[in-house]
Amino acid sequence: MASFVPRSPETLEDQRLYTQARLVEVECLDCLARVGVKKNSEHQTSVQWTAEAQAQCPDLVRRKAAADGARLVHARCPRLAASIEAAVADGRIQIGAEDGY
């Protein structure tokens, strides 16, 4: 449960910028799951999974079943990671934060 629920328009905009700004849709080259991705540096990648993408990724489905109801934290799919690196290499994903986001 959230301990803080933003209500002011400025705070809601900050939340949107932090969680959604500059997200680029990337499709896994293997299972075709679509996620939102942004890279603020070479070593940092943010991935926003939708429920649909989580259900479509066989690696995450397998891990979720093995977790026996526990929350998957920092779950990573190697095939999606390769798809993201391909998107970076061909210029679809820019590296570096803009205006702090």
C-alpha positions as semicolon CSV with decimal commas, in nm:
position;residue;x (nm);y (nm);z (nm)
1;M;0,000;0,000;0,000
2;A;0,131;0,344;-0,092
3;S;0,218;0,563;0,204
4;F;0,203;0,875;-0,010
5;V;-0,059;0,943;-0,274
6;P;0,018;1,252;-0,483
7;R;-0,273;1,488;-0,536
8;S;-0,134;1,821;-0,653
9;P;-0,102;1,870;-1,030
10;E;0,271;1,949;-0,997
11;T;0,340;1,633;-0,798
12;L;0,138;1,422;-1,041
13;E;0,338;1,569;-1,331
14;D;0,665;1,493;-1,148
15;Q;0,546;1,136;-1,096
16;R;0,454;1,102;-1,465
17;L;0,790;1,242;-1,574
18;Y;0,980;1,011;-1,340
19;T;0,792;0,695;-1,439
20;Q;0,696;0,755;-1,803
21;A;0,905;1,032;-1,963
22;R;1,129;0,921;-2,247
23;L;1,007;0,560;-2,238
24;V;1,066;0,391;-2,571
25;E;0,858;0,087;-2,656
26;V;1,078;-0,216;-2,717
27;E;0,951;-0,550;-2,838
28;C;1,133;-0,866;-2,735
29;L;1,283;-1,025;-3,045
30;D;1,188;-1,367;-2,906
31;C;0,841;-1,362;-2,743
32;L;0,727;-1,020;-2,876
33;A;0,640;-0,885;-2,528
34;R;0,637;-0,502;-2,540
35;V;0,787;-0,297;-2,256
36;G;0,876;0,068;-2,197
37;V;1,251;0,134;-2,169
38;K;1,478;0,427;-2,092
39;K;1,851;0,443;-2,026
40;N;1,990;0,725;-1,813
41;S;2,345;0,588;-1,849
42;E;2,536;0,294;-1,995
43;H;2,491;0,107;-1,668
44;Q;2,129;0,196;-1,583
45;T;1,821;0,073;-1,766
46;S;1,461;0,130;-1,654
47;V;1,206;-0,122;-1,780
48;Q;0,832;-0,073;-1,731
49;W;0,654;-0,406;-1,760
50;T;0,282;-0,420;-1,830
51;A;0,075;-0,711;-1,700
52;E;0,033;-0,823;-2,062
53;A;0,409;-0,824;-2,125
54;Q;0,472;-1,016;-1,802
55;A;0,219;-1,280;-1,907
56;Q;0,373;-1,303;-2,256
57;C;0,737;-1,350;-2,145
58;P;0,806;-1,722;-2,089
59;D;1,106;-1,644;-1,867
60;L;0,900;-1,425;-1,631
61;V;0,608;-1,671;-1,633
62;R;0,849;-1,948;-1,528
63;R;1,006;-1,732;-1,254
64;K;0,668;-1,618;-1,125
65;A;0,553;-1,980;-1,094
66;A;0,873;-2,070;-0,908
67;A;0,835;-1,770;-0,675
68;D;0,518;-1,927;-0,531
69;G;0,333;-1,598;-0,487
70;A;0,632;-1,390;-0,380
71;R;0,684;-1,060;-0,562
72;L;0,944;-1,070;-0,838
73;V;1,193;-0,792;-0,769
74;H;1,455;-0,703;-1,029
75;A;1,330;-0,978;-1,258
76;R;1,528;-0,982;-1,580
77;C;1,479;-1,168;-1,905
78;P;1,803;-1,226;-2,097
79;R;1,625;-1,228;-2,435
80;L;1,457;-0,895;-2,361
81;A;1,792;-0,755;-2,241
82;A;1,942;-0,852;-2,579
83;S;1,647;-0,683;-2,755
84;I;1,709;-0,365;-2,553
85;E;2,080;-0,368;-2,638
86;A;1,988;-0,406;-3,006
87;A;1,756;-0,104;-2,976
88;V;2,041;0,097;-2,818
89;A;2,284;-0,013;-3,090
90;D;2,052;0,091;-3,373
91;G;1,973;0,427;-3,209
92;R;1,609;0,371;-3,108
93;I;1,698;0,426;-2,741
94;Q;1,901;0,732;-2,648
95;I;2,134;0,714;-2,348
96;G;2,129;0,997;-2,097
97;A;1,879;1,179;-1,880
98;E;1,716;1,499;-2,004
99;D;1,604;1,761;-1,752
100;G;1,671;1,513;-1,472
101;Y;1,449;1,242;-1,617
